[in-house]
Amino acid sequence: MNWPESISPLQANTRRHFFGRCAMGLGGIALASLLEGQKLFGATSAAATNPMPPRLPHFHPRAKKIISLFMAGAPSQLELFDYKPKLVELNGQPIPPSFIEGKRFAFMDSSHGTNLLGTGRKFARRGQCGAWVSELFPHTATIVDDITLVHSCAADLFNHAPAKLFMNTGSGQFGRPSMGAWVTYGLGSECDDLPGFVVLQSGPRGPRGGAVNWGTGFLPTSFQGVPLRGSGEPILNLTSPRGISATRQRQTLDALGDLNLRRAVETGDPEINTRIAAYEMAYRMQSSAPELIDLSGESKATLDLYGVDPAQPSFARNCLLARRLVERGVRFVQLYHTNWDSHGGPGENLQDDLEKVCRDVDQGQAALVKDLKARGLLDDALVIWGGEFGRTPMGEKRETAGRNHHIDAFTMWFAGGGVKAGRILGQTDELGFSPVEDRCHVHDLHATILHLLGLEHTKLTFRFQGRDFRLTDVHGEIILKMLA
């Protein structure tokens, strides 16, 4: 460039130009780092093959992987695990005012003025731990000595979408990272040809709130959950178009990588690095994803254990895929199954509809725990079961028997990964309204889950808009009684 005689080339360069163009400056350093990640001089970089390489936890972990079985719509603990003989005895009687004084429910007009509703399901003590389990879960009843049942869970929000968000992100506000995103951000993944965080869905529809339940919020988008379809193409648009050879595709990806790399050096935008990694991950998944969902290598005994028809998508099939995913090193697998809403009325009653959704999940979830245990995977894989809240001890004014949303007391269970086997934790009052022992808030559950992974929940933070955010916000106590 020809500069005016009064201005030297050095004077014409701004500080931004200097840092961006100087070979030994920040731009050059950034370029060298990025080129190393693109196999400069033939060297293979871990960052080039895996955008989230394994990271060391804060301390020795008990669990290394998580499988979350999310029962979207809120299963009724009073029909499944929390047996209340007194509630059955007082069925149809008015609610003692002291139990609902100051309480709020999702549907005030259909809940207040209604009577107590005792379950019509038969319960029996199961296993050596003597846990009460309903007739609706005959298969799950066979694993009670391998799980910790927590009857005293509590949440803050009583409408489905924000409550799901709260259970998954620790906040009812949009824009916060999901637990799976926090976990992969903190620990990375042990798998370089599948995402570190995978989501599987089953049931009549997707969960309310949708993708924000497995999103990254303000974390880099490489940590978000990737939905994997149970049939057909595992991930949409993953297959190469007809007529595109592997060589041509590789050349295209290399060209895109070069363009993105140049832009990353110019802007310093970390999301461009995420984009580069996403293209490379998609390329590798073209072979790994179809192999994952191909169940032809599974034995008949295994398929029968889960109750899986390999040709049909189902929750049970997703449970088997979850086992295959953690075997391959995927860090966080989340299964959503709908619809557990039980207000009463068409599609949501406590009779046929509840029985159907229980049949959908019962065999598969029990088989998952048994299969993980038989393969030695349950030692470091933590299985979590539960919904966004529970159900009220009183009925609702609907066409058929149903229950309202209840945030003060509900049941979840945990298996493997350092939790106590055959443990029954927490008690609720004789009608099931509130915990009377060992209340376990969602923030406490999150703190405990991170602890099992070797992560100190107060130290797993990300600075955003001038504040250090974390999954447990400013709350959370480790539930020591859950730990083995």
Coordinates of C-alpha atoms in Angstrom, one line a residue:
M1 CA 0.0 0.0 0.0
N2 CA 1.2 3.5 -0.8
W3 CA 1.1 5.7 2.3
P4 CA 1.2 9.6 2.2
E5 CA 4.7 10.8 2.6
S6 CA 3.8 12.4 6.0
I7 CA 2.6 9.0 7.4
S8 CA 4.9 6.1 7.8
P9 CA 3.6 2.5 7.4
L10 CA 4.3 1.9 11.1
Q11 CA 2.2 4.9 12.1
A12 CA -0.6 3.8 9.8
N13 CA -1.0 0.4 11.6
T14 CA -3.4 0.5 14.5
R15 CA -2.9 -1.6 17.5
R16 CA -5.7 -3.9 16.3
H17 CA -3.9 -4.4 13.0
F18 CA -0.6 -5.0 14.8
F19 CA -2.0 -7.8 17.1
G20 CA -4.1 -9.3 14.2
R21 CA -1.3 -9.4 11.6
C22 CA 2.0 -9.7 13.5
A23 CA 3.4 -13.2 13.0
M24 CA 4.8 -13.3 16.5
G25 CA 1.8 -11.5 18.1
L26 CA -1.5 -12.7 19.5
G27 CA -3.0 -13.5 16.0
G28 CA 0.0 -15.6 15.1
I29 CA -0.1 -17.4 18.4
A30 CA -3.8 -18.1 18.0
L31 CA -3.3 -19.3 14.4
A32 CA -0.5 -21.7 15.5
S33 CA -2.7 -23.1 18.2
L34 CA -5.6 -23.6 15.9
L35 CA -3.4 -25.1 13.1
E36 CA -2.0 -27.6 15.6
G37 CA -5.6 -28.7 16.2
Q38 CA -5.9 -29.2 12.4
K39 CA -3.0 -31.7 12.3
L40 CA -0.2 -29.3 11.3
F41 CA 2.8 -31.3 10.0
G42 CA 0.7 -34.5 10.3
A43 CA 0.5 -34.4 14.1
T44 CA -2.8 -35.6 15.5
S45 CA -4.4 -33.4 18.2
A46 CA -6.9 -34.6 20.7
A47 CA -8.8 -31.3 20.2
A48 CA -9.1 -32.1 16.5
T49 CA -10.8 -35.4 17.1
N50 CA -12.8 -34.6 20.2
P51 CA -14.1 -31.1 21.0
M52 CA -14.5 -32.1 24.7
P53 CA -11.6 -34.3 25.7
P54 CA -11.8 -35.9 29.2
R55 CA -10.9 -33.6 32.0
L56 CA -9.9 -34.3 35.6
P57 CA -12.6 -33.9 38.2
H58 CA -12.0 -32.0 41.4
F59 CA -11.6 -35.2 43.4
H60 CA -11.8 -38.9 43.0
P61 CA -15.3 -39.7 41.5
R62 CA -17.6 -42.6 42.2
A63 CA -19.6 -42.1 39.0
K64 CA -18.2 -41.4 35.5
K65 CA -21.3 -41.4 33.4
I66 CA -25.0 -40.6 33.9
I67 CA -28.2 -42.0 32.5
S68 CA -31.2 -39.8 33.3
L69 CA -34.6 -41.4 32.9
F70 CA -36.9 -38.4 32.8
M71 CA -40.6 -39.2 33.3
A72 CA -42.0 -36.0 31.6
G73 CA -45.4 -35.0 33.0
A74 CA -44.8 -36.0 36.6
P75 CA -45.5 -39.5 37.8
S76 CA -47.8 -40.0 40.8
Q77 CA -45.6 -41.2 43.7
L78 CA -48.8 -42.2 45.5
E79 CA -49.7 -44.7 42.9
L80 CA -46.1 -46.1 42.5
F81 CA -43.8 -45.9 45.5
D82 CA -45.1 -43.8 48.4
Y83 CA -47.8 -46.0 50.0
K84 CA -50.1 -44.2 52.4
P85 CA -52.6 -46.5 54.2
K86 CA -54.0 -43.5 56.1
L87 CA -54.8 -41.8 52.9
V88 CA -56.6 -44.9 51.6
E89 CA -58.5 -45.0 54.9
L90 CA -59.6 -41.4 54.6
N91 CA -60.5 -41.6 50.9
G92 CA -63.3 -39.2 50.0
Q93 CA -63.1 -37.2 53.2
P94 CA -62.4 -33.5 53.4
I95 CA -58.7 -32.4 53.6
P96 CA -57.6 -31.2 57.0
P97 CA -57.1 -27.4 56.6
S98 CA -53.7 -27.5 58.2
F99 CA -52.3 -29.6 55.4
I100 CA -53.1 -27.0 52.6
E101 CA -52.9 -23.7 54.5
G102 CA -50.8 -21.3 52.5
K103 CA -50.3 -23.8 49.7
R104 CA -50.6 -23.1 46.0
F105 CA -51.5 -25.6 43.2
A106 CA -51.4 -25.4 39.5
F107 CA -55.2 -25.6 39.1
M108 CA -56.6 -23.9 42.2
D109 CA -60.2 -24.1 41.1
S110 CA -60.1 -27.8 40.5
S111 CA -58.1 -28.7 43.6
H112 CA -59.5 -26.6 46.4
G113 CA -62.7 -27.9 47.8
T114 CA -61.9 -31.4 46.7
N115 CA -61.5 -34.4 49.0
L116 CA -58.6 -36.8 49.8
L117 CA -58.0 -39.4 47.2
G118 CA -56.5 -42.7 48.3
T119 CA -54.9 -45.0 45.7
G120 CA -56.8 -48.0 44.4
R121 CA -53.5 -49.8 43.6
K122 CA -52.2 -52.7 45.5
F123 CA -48.8 -52.3 47.2
A124 CA -46.4 -54.9 48.6
R125 CA -43.0 -54.8 50.3
R126 CA -40.3 -55.9 47.9
G127 CA -36.7 -57.0 48.3
Q128 CA -34.6 -57.3 51.4
C129 CA -34.9 -53.5 51.9
G130 CA -38.7 -53.9 52.2
A131 CA -39.6 -51.0 49.9
W132 CA -43.2 -50.5 49.1
V133 CA -43.9 -50.8 45.3
S134 CA -47.2 -50.8 43.5
E135 CA -48.6 -53.5 41.3
L136 CA -48.0 -51.1 38.4
F137 CA -44.3 -51.7 38.5
P138 CA -43.7 -55.5 38.8
H139 CA -40.3 -55.4 37.0
T140 CA -39.1 -52.3 38.9
A141 CA -40.0 -54.1 42.1
T142 CA -37.2 -56.7 41.3
I143 CA -34.5 -54.0 41.5
V144 CA -35.3 -52.2 44.7
D145 CA -32.3 -53.8 46.4
D146 CA -30.1 -52.1 43.8
I147 CA -31.5 -48.5 44.1
T148 CA -32.0 -45.7 46.5
L149 CA -35.6 -44.5 46.8
V150 CA -36.0 -40.9 47.8
H151 CA -39.5 -40.1 49.0
S152 CA -38.9 -36.5 50.1
C153 CA -37.9 -34.7 46.9
A154 CA -39.1 -31.1 46.6
A155 CA -39.1 -28.5 43.9
D156 CA -40.1 -24.8 43.5
L157 CA -42.2 -24.5 40.3
F158 CA -45.6 -26.2 39.8
N159 CA -46.2 -25.8 36.0
H160 CA -44.8 -28.3 33.6
A161 CA -42.5 -26.4 31.3
P162 CA -40.8 -24.2 34.0
A163 CA -40.6 -27.2 36.4
K164 CA -38.9 -29.3 33.8
L165 CA -36.5 -26.5 33.2
F166 CA -35.9 -26.2 36.9
M167 CA -35.2 -29.9 37.3
N168 CA -32.8 -29.9 34.3
T169 CA -31.0 -26.5 34.8
G170 CA -31.6 -25.5 38.4
S171 CA -33.6 -22.5 37.3
G172 CA -37.0 -21.8 35.9
Q173 CA -35.6 -19.1 33.6
F174 CA -34.6 -19.6 30.0
G175 CA -30.9 -19.3 29.1
R176 CA -29.3 -21.5 31.8
P177 CA -27.2 -24.6 30.9
S178 CA -28.7 -28.0 31.5
M179 CA -27.2 -30.5 33.9
G180 CA -25.9 -32.6 31.0
A181 CA -24.2 -29.5 29.6
W182 CA -22.6 -28.7 32.9
V183 CA -21.4 -32.2 33.3
T184 CA -19.7 -32.3 29.9
Y185 CA -18.3 -28.8 30.4
G186 CA -16.7 -30.0 33.6
L187 CA -15.6 -33.5 32.6
G188 CA -15.6 -33.6 28.8
S189 CA -16.3 -37.0 27.2
E190 CA -14.5 -40.3 26.8
C191 CA -15.9 -40.8 23.3
D192 CA -14.5 -39.0 20.2
D193 CA -17.0 -40.3 17.6
L194 CA -20.3 -39.6 19.4
P195 CA -21.5 -36.5 21.2
G196 CA -20.7 -36.3 24.9
F197 CA -24.4 -35.6 25.7
V198 CA -27.1 -37.6 23.9
V199 CA -30.9 -37.2 24.2
L200 CA -33.4 -40.0 23.4
Q201 CA -37.2 -39.5 23.3
S202 CA -40.2 -41.7 23.4
G203 CA -43.9 -41.4 24.1
P204 CA -46.8 -39.6 22.3
R205 CA -45.0 -36.2 22.0
G206 CA -41.9 -34.4 23.1
P207 CA -41.5 -32.9 26.6
R208 CA -42.9 -29.4 27.3
G209 CA -40.2 -26.8 26.9
G210 CA -38.4 -28.9 24.2
A211 CA -34.7 -28.4 23.5
V212 CA -34.1 -25.9 26.3
N213 CA -34.2 -28.8 28.6
W214 CA -30.9 -30.1 27.1
G215 CA -29.5 -26.8 25.9
T216 CA -26.3 -25.1 26.9
G217 CA -27.5 -21.6 27.8
F218 CA -24.5 -19.4 28.0
L219 CA -22.0 -22.3 27.8
P220 CA -20.3 -23.0 24.4
T221 CA -22.8 -24.9 22.2
S222 CA -20.5 -27.9 21.8
F223 CA -21.8 -29.1 25.2
Q224 CA -25.5 -29.2 24.3
G225 CA -27.5 -32.4 24.1
V226 CA -27.8 -34.0 20.7
P227 CA -31.2 -35.7 20.0
L228 CA -30.7 -39.2 18.6
R229 CA -33.7 -40.7 16.8
G230 CA -34.8 -44.2 17.6
S231 CA -35.6 -45.2 14.0
G232 CA -34.6 -44.2 10.4
E233 CA -31.7 -41.8 10.1
P234 CA -30.2 -41.5 13.7
I235 CA -29.5 -37.8 13.2
L236 CA -31.3 -35.8 10.6
N237 CA -29.1 -34.6 7.6
L238 CA -26.2 -36.8 8.7
T239 CA -26.2 -39.0 5.6
S240 CA -24.2 -37.6 2.6
P241 CA -26.4 -36.7 -0.4
R242 CA -26.5 -39.1 -3.3
G243 CA -23.5 -38.8 -5.6
I244 CA -21.2 -37.3 -3.0
S245 CA -18.1 -39.5 -2.6
A246 CA -16.2 -39.8 0.7
T247 CA -13.2 -38.1 -1.0
R248 CA -15.3 -35.2 -2.2
Q249 CA -17.0 -34.9 1.2
R250 CA -13.6 -34.8 2.9
Q251 CA -12.3 -32.1 0.6
T252 CA -15.5 -30.1 1.2
L253 CA -15.0 -30.3 5.0
D254 CA -11.4 -29.4 4.7
A255 CA -12.3 -26.3 2.7
L256 CA -15.0 -25.3 5.2
G257 CA -12.5 -25.9 8.0
D258 CA -9.9 -23.6 6.4
L259 CA -12.5 -20.8 5.9
N260 CA -13.8 -21.2 9.5
L261 CA -10.3 -21.3 10.8
R262 CA -9.4 -18.1 9.0
R263 CA -12.5 -16.4 10.4
A264 CA -11.7 -17.7 13.9
V265 CA -8.3 -16.1 13.8
E266 CA -9.8 -12.8 12.7
T267 CA -12.6 -12.6 15.3
G268 CA -11.5 -14.8 18.2
D269 CA -15.1 -16.1 18.4
P270 CA -15.1 -19.5 20.3
E271 CA -18.3 -20.5 18.6
I272 CA -16.5 -20.8 15.3
N273 CA -14.3 -23.4 16.9
T274 CA -17.5 -25.2 18.0
R275 CA -18.7 -25.1 14.4
I276 CA -15.4 -26.6 13.1
A277 CA -15.7 -29.4 15.7
A278 CA -19.3 -30.0 14.9
Y279 CA -18.5 -30.6 11.2
E280 CA -15.8 -33.1 12.2
M281 CA -18.0 -34.8 14.7
A282 CA -20.8 -35.2 12.1
Y283 CA -18.3 -36.7 9.7
R284 CA -17.3 -39.3 12.2
M285 CA -20.8 -40.0 13.3
Q286 CA -21.8 -41.0 9.8
S287 CA -20.3 -44.4 10.7
S288 CA -20.6 -44.5 14.5
A289 CA -24.3 -43.5 14.7
P290 CA -25.7 -46.2 12.4
E291 CA -23.5 -48.8 14.2
L292 CA -24.9 -47.6 17.5
I293 CA -28.5 -48.1 16.7
D294 CA -27.9 -51.5 14.9
L295 CA -29.0 -54.0 17.5
S296 CA -28.3 -57.1 15.4
G297 CA -25.3 -57.9 17.6
E298 CA -27.3 -58.0 20.8
S299 CA -28.3 -61.5 22.0
K300 CA -31.8 -62.7 22.1
A301 CA -31.5 -62.9 25.9
T302 CA -30.6 -59.2 26.1
L303 CA -33.5 -58.2 23.8
D304 CA -35.9 -60.3 25.8
L305 CA -34.6 -58.8 29.0
Y306 CA -35.5 -55.3 27.8
G307 CA -38.6 -56.5 25.9
V308 CA -37.3 -54.9 22.8
D309 CA -38.5 -55.3 19.2
P310 CA -35.4 -54.1 17.3
A311 CA -37.6 -52.7 14.5
Q312 CA -39.8 -50.6 16.7
P313 CA -38.9 -47.4 18.6
S314 CA -39.8 -47.5 22.3
F315 CA -38.6 -46.5 25.7
A316 CA -37.2 -50.0 26.2
R317 CA -35.2 -49.7 23.0
N318 CA -33.9 -46.3 24.2
C319 CA -32.8 -48.0 27.5
L320 CA -30.8 -50.5 25.6
L321 CA -29.3 -47.7 23.4
A322 CA -28.4 -45.9 26.6
R323 CA -26.4 -48.9 27.8
R324 CA -24.6 -49.0 24.4
L325 CA -23.9 -45.3 24.6
V326 CA -22.2 -45.4 28.0
E327 CA -20.3 -48.5 26.9
R328 CA -18.8 -46.3 24.2
G329 CA -17.8 -43.5 26.6
V330 CA -20.7 -41.0 26.2
R331 CA -20.7 -39.0 29.4
F332 CA -24.4 -38.1 29.8
V333 CA -27.5 -39.8 28.3
Q334 CA -31.0 -38.5 28.9
L335 CA -34.2 -40.4 28.1
Y336 CA -37.5 -38.5 28.0
H337 CA -40.8 -40.5 28.1
T338 CA -44.2 -38.8 28.0
N339 CA -47.1 -38.5 29.0
W340 CA -47.2 -38.9 32.8
D341 CA -49.8 -36.1 33.3
S342 CA -52.6 -37.5 35.5
H343 CA -55.2 -34.8 36.1
G344 CA -58.1 -37.1 35.1
G345 CA -60.2 -37.0 32.0
P346 CA -59.4 -38.3 28.5
G347 CA -55.8 -39.5 28.1
E348 CA -54.8 -38.5 31.7
N349 CA -56.7 -40.7 34.1
L350 CA -55.3 -42.8 37.0
Q351 CA -56.8 -45.9 35.6
D352 CA -56.1 -47.1 32.0
D353 CA -53.8 -44.2 31.0
L354 CA -51.5 -44.5 34.0
E355 CA -51.4 -48.3 33.5
K356 CA -50.3 -47.8 29.9
V357 CA -47.5 -45.4 30.6
C358 CA -46.2 -47.6 33.4
R359 CA -46.1 -50.6 31.0
D360 CA -44.2 -48.5 28.6
V361 CA -41.3 -48.0 31.0
D362 CA -41.4 -50.7 33.7
Q363 CA -39.5 -53.6 32.0
G364 CA -37.0 -51.4 30.2
Q365 CA -35.9 -49.3 33.2
A366 CA -35.5 -52.5 35.4
A367 CA -33.6 -54.2 32.6
L368 CA -31.2 -51.3 32.2
V369 CA -30.2 -51.5 35.9
K370 CA -29.8 -55.3 35.7
D371 CA -27.9 -55.2 32.4
L372 CA -25.5 -52.5 33.7
K373 CA -24.9 -54.5 36.8
A374 CA -24.3 -57.7 35.0
R375 CA -21.7 -56.0 32.7
G376 CA -19.9 -54.3 35.6
L377 CA -21.0 -50.9 34.3
L378 CA -23.2 -50.0 37.3
D379 CA -20.2 -49.3 39.5
D380 CA -19.4 -46.0 37.7
A381 CA -22.7 -45.3 35.8
L382 CA -25.3 -43.4 37.8
V383 CA -29.0 -44.0 36.8
I384 CA -31.5 -41.3 37.8
W385 CA -35.3 -41.8 37.6
G386 CA -38.0 -39.1 38.2
G387 CA -40.1 -36.3 36.8
E388 CA -40.4 -32.6 37.4
F389 CA -42.6 -32.9 40.5
G390 CA -45.2 -35.2 42.0
R391 CA -49.0 -35.5 42.5
T392 CA -51.3 -34.2 45.2
P393 CA -53.0 -36.4 47.9
M394 CA -56.4 -35.0 46.9
G395 CA -58.3 -35.5 43.7
E396 CA -59.3 -33.0 41.1
K397 CA -62.7 -32.0 39.8
R398 CA -62.4 -33.7 36.4
E399 CA -64.3 -36.3 34.4
T400 CA -62.4 -39.2 36.0
A401 CA -60.0 -39.6 39.0
G402 CA -56.9 -37.5 38.8
R403 CA -54.3 -35.6 40.8
N404 CA -52.9 -32.1 40.6
H405 CA -49.3 -31.0 40.4
H406 CA -47.4 -31.2 43.8
I407 CA -44.0 -29.7 44.4
D408 CA -43.6 -30.3 48.1
A409 CA -43.1 -34.1 48.1
F410 CA -42.4 -36.6 45.4
T411 CA -40.3 -39.7 44.7
M412 CA -37.2 -40.3 42.7
W413 CA -34.8 -43.2 42.6
F414 CA -31.1 -43.6 41.9
A415 CA -28.9 -46.6 41.1
G416 CA -25.2 -47.2 40.8
G417 CA -22.4 -44.6 40.6
G418 CA -21.7 -44.5 44.4
V419 CA -25.3 -44.4 45.8
K420 CA -26.4 -46.8 48.5
A421 CA -28.1 -49.9 47.2
G422 CA -31.4 -50.9 48.9
R423 CA -31.8 -47.5 50.7
I424 CA -35.1 -45.8 51.4
L425 CA -34.5 -42.2 52.2
G426 CA -36.9 -39.5 53.4
Q427 CA -40.5 -39.8 54.7
T428 CA -43.6 -37.8 54.1
D429 CA -46.5 -37.2 56.5
E430 CA -49.3 -39.8 56.7
L431 CA -51.2 -38.2 53.9
G432 CA -48.2 -37.5 51.6
F433 CA -48.4 -33.7 51.6
S434 CA -45.0 -32.8 53.0
P435 CA -41.6 -34.3 54.0
V436 CA -41.2 -34.9 57.7
E437 CA -37.7 -36.3 57.4
D438 CA -34.7 -35.7 55.1
R439 CA -36.2 -33.2 52.7
C440 CA -34.2 -33.3 49.4
H441 CA -34.6 -30.2 47.3
V442 CA -33.7 -30.2 43.6
H443 CA -30.6 -28.1 44.4
D444 CA -29.5 -30.7 46.9
L445 CA -30.0 -33.5 44.3
H446 CA -27.9 -31.6 41.8
A447 CA -25.1 -31.0 44.3
T448 CA -25.1 -34.7 45.2
I449 CA -25.0 -35.8 41.6
L450 CA -22.1 -33.5 40.8
H451 CA -20.4 -34.8 44.0
L452 CA -20.7 -38.4 42.8
L453 CA -19.0 -37.3 39.6
G454 CA -16.1 -35.9 41.6
L455 CA -17.2 -32.3 41.0
E456 CA -17.5 -29.7 43.8
H457 CA -20.7 -27.9 42.9
T458 CA -19.6 -24.6 44.3
K459 CA -16.5 -24.7 42.0
L460 CA -18.1 -25.8 38.8
T461 CA -18.8 -22.3 37.5
F462 CA -18.9 -20.2 34.3
R463 CA -18.5 -16.4 34.3
F464 CA -21.3 -14.7 32.3
Q465 CA -22.3 -11.1 32.4
G466 CA -20.0 -10.4 35.3
R467 CA -21.2 -13.2 37.5
D468 CA -20.1 -16.7 38.2
F469 CA -23.0 -19.0 37.5
R470 CA -23.3 -22.7 38.6
L471 CA -25.9 -25.5 38.3
T472 CA -27.0 -25.1 42.0
D473 CA -27.1 -21.3 41.9
V474 CA -26.3 -20.2 45.5
H475 CA -27.9 -23.3 47.1
G476 CA -27.4 -27.0 47.4
E477 CA -26.2 -29.4 50.1
I478 CA -24.8 -32.9 49.5
I479 CA -27.2 -35.6 50.6
L480 CA -24.7 -37.7 52.6
K481 CA -27.3 -40.4 53.4
M482 CA -27.5 -41.3 49.7
L483 CA -23.8 -42.0 49.4
A484 CA -22.4 -45.6 49.7

